PDB file of C-alpha atoms in Angstrom:
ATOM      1  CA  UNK A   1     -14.653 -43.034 -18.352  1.00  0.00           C
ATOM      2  CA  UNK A   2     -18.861 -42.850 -17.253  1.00  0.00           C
ATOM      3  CA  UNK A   3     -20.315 -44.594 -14.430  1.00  0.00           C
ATOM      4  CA  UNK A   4     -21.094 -48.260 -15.898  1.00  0.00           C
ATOM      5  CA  UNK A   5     -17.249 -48.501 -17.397  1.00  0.00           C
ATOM      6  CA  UNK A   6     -16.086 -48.368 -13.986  1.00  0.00           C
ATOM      7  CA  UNK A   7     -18.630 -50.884 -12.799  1.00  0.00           C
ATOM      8  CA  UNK A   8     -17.821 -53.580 -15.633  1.00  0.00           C
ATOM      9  CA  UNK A   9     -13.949 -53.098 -14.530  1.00  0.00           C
ATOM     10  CA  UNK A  10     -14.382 -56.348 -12.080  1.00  0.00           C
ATOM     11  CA  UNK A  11     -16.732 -58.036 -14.208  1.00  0.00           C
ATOM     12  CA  UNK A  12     -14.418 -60.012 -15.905  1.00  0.00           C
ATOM     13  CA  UNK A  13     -12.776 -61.439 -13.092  1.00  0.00           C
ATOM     14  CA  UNK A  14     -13.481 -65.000 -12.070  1.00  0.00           C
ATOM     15  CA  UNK A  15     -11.994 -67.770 -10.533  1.00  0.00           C
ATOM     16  CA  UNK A  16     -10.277 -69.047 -13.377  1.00  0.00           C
ATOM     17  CA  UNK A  17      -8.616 -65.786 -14.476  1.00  0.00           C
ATOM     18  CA  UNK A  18      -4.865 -65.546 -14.620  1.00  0.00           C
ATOM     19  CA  UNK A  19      -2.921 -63.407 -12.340  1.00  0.00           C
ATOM     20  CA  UNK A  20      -1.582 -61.001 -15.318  1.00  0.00           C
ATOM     21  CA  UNK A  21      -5.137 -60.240 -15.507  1.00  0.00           C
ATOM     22  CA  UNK A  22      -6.037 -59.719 -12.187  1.00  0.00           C
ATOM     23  CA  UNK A  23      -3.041 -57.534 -11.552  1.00  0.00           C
ATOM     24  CA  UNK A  24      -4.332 -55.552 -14.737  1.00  0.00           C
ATOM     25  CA  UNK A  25      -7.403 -54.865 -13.296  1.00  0.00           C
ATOM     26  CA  UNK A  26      -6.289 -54.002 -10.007  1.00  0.00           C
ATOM     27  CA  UNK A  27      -3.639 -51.779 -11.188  1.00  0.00           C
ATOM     28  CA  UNK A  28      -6.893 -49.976 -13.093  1.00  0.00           C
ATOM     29  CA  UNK A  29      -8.318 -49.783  -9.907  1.00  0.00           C
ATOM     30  CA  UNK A  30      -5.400 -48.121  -8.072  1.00  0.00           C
ATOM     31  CA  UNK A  31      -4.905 -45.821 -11.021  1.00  0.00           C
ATOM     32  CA  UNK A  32      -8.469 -44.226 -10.749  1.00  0.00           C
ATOM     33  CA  UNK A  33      -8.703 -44.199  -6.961  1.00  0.00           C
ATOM     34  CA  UNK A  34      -5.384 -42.214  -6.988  1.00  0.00           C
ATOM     35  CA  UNK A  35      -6.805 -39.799  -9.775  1.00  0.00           C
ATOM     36  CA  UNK A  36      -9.365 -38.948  -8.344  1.00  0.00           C
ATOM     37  CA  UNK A  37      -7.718 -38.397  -4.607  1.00  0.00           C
ATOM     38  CA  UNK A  38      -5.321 -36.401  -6.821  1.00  0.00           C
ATOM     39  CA  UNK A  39      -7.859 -34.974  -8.839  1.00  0.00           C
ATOM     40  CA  UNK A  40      -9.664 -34.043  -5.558  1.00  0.00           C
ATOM     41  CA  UNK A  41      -6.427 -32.607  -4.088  1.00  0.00           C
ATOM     42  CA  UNK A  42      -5.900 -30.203  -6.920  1.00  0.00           C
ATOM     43  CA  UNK A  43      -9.380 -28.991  -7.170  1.00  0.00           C
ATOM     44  CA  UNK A  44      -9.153 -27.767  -3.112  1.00  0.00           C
ATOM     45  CA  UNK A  45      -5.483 -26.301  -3.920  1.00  0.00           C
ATOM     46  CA  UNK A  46      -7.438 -23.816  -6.721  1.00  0.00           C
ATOM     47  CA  UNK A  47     -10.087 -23.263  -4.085  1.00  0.00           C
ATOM     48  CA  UNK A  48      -7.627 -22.474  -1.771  1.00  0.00           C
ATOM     49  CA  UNK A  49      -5.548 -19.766  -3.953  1.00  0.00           C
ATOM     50  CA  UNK A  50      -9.049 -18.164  -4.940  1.00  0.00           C
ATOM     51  CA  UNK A  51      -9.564 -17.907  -1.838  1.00  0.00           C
ATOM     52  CA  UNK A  52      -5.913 -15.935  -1.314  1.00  0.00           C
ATOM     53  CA  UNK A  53      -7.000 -13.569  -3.688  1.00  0.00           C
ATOM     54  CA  UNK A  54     -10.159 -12.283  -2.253  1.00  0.00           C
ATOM     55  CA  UNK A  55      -7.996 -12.249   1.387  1.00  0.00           C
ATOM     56  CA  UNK A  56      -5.367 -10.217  -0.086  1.00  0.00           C
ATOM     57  CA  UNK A  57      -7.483  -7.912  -1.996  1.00  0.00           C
ATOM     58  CA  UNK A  58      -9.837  -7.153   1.163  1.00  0.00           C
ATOM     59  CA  UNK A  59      -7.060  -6.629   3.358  1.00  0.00           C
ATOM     60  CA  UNK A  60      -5.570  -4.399   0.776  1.00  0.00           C
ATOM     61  CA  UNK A  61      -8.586  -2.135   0.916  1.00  0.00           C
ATOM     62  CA  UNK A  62      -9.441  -2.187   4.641  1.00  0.00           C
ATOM     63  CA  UNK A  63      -7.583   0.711   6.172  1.00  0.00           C
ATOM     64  CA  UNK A  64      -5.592   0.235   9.612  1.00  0.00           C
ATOM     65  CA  UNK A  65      -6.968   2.533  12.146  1.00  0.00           C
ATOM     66  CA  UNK A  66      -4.702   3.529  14.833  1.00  0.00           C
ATOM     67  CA  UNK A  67      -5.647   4.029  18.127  1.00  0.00           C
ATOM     68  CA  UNK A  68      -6.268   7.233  19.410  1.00  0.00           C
ATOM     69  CA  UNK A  69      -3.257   7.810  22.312  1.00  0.00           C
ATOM     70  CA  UNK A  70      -2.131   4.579  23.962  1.00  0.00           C
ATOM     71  CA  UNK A  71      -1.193   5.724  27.748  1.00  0.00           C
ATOM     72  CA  UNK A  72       2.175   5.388  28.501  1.00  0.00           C
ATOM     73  CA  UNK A  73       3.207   2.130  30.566  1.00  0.00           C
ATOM     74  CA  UNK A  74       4.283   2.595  34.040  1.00  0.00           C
ATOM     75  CA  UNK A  75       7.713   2.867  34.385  1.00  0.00           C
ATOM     76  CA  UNK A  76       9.538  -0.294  35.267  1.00  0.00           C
ATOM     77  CA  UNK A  77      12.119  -0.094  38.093  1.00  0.00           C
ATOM     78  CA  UNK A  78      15.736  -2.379  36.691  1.00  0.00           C
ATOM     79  CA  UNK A  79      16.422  -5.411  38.340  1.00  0.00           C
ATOM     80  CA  UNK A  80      19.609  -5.989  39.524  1.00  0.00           C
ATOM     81  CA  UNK A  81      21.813  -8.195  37.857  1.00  0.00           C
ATOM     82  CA  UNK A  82      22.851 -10.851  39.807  1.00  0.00           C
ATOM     83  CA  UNK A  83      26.020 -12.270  37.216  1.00  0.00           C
ATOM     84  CA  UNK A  84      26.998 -11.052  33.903  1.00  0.00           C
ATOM     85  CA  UNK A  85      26.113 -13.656  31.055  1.00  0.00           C
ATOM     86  CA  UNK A  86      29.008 -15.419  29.990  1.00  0.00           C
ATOM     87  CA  UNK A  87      27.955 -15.568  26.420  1.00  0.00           C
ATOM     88  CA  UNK A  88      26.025 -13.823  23.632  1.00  0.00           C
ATOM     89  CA  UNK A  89      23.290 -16.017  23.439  1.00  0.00           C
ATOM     90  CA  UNK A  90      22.667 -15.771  27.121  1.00  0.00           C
ATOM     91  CA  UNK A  91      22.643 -11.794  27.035  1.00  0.00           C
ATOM     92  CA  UNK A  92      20.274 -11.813  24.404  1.00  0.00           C
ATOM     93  CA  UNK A  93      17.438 -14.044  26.651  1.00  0.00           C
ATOM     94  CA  UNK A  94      18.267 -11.663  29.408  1.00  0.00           C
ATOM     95  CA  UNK A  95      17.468  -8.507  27.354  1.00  0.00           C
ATOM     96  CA  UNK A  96      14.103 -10.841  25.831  1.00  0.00           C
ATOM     97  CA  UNK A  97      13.128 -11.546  29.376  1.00  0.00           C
ATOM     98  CA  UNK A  98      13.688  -8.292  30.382  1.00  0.00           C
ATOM     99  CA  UNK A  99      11.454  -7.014  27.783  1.00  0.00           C
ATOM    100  CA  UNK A 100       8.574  -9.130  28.333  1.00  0.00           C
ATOM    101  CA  UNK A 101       8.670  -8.589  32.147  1.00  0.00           C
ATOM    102  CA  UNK A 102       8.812  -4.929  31.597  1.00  0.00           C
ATOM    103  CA  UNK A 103       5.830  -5.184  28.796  1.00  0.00           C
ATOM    104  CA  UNK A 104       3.749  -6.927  31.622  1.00  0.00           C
ATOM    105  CA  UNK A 105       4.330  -4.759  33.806  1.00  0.00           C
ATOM    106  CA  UNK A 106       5.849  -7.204  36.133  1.00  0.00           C
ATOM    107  CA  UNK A 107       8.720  -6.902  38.305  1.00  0.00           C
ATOM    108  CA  UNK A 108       9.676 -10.394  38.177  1.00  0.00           C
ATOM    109  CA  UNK A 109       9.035 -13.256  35.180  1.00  0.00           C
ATOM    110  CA  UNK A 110       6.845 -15.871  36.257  1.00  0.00           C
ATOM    111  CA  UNK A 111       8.536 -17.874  33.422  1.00  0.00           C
ATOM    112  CA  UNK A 112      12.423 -18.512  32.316  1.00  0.00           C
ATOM    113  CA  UNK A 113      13.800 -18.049  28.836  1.00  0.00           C
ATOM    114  CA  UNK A 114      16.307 -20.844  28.036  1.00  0.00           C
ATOM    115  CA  UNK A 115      16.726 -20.178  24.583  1.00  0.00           C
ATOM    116  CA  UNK A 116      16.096 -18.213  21.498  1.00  0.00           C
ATOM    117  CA  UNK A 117      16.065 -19.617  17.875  1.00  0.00           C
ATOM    118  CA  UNK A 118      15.763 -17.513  15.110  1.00  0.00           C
ATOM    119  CA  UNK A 119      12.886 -18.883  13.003  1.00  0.00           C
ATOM    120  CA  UNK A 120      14.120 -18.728   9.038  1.00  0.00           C
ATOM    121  CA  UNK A 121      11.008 -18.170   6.483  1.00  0.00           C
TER     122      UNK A 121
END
């Protein structure tokens, strides 16, 4: 379909036209405003995976440099433990808080774990 087929879709539309043919033309209209969102859609979906390619080949070819000798974190004293957890769940956030507060540096967590959920990919 060019340019002036689309144009002449309403022409023949008037005020005495039936409504079989005023539901044909608008179902005309519907069909090639979805193709070409769809059309559209598609096109950005192949951009999109080229552009996966070239990402996974750079990445591929760029070498990871380590650093040179990361110094040791200061040693982080144990809290005590006021209770022991009652369940599993609850002994796994203390070890995750425990971890983070011991990454930071920090005696203390200036936050509270209430839960872990295992993300699924």
């Amino acid at each position: 379909m060019n340019l002036t087929t689309l144009m002449k879709i309403g022409e023949n539309i008037n005020e005495g036209s039936s409504i079989g043919e005023r539901a044909a033309v608008g179902i005309q209209v519907v069909a090639i405003g979805m193709g070409v969102v769809f059309g559209v859609l598609i096109l950005l979906i192949g951009i999109l995976q080229i552009f996966k390619l070239f990402a996974n080949k750079k990445s591929a070819t760029t070498e990871i440099k380590t650093p040179a000798a990361a110094p040791a974190p200061a040693p982080v004293s144990a809290a005590p433990v006021a209770a022991v957890p009652a369940s599993e769940e609850e002994a796994i956030v203390a070890i995750a808080t425990s971890a983070i507060a011991a990454y930071r540096g920090e005696s203390d967590c200036a936050f509270k774990v209430l839960s872990i959920k295992k993300i699924v990919k």
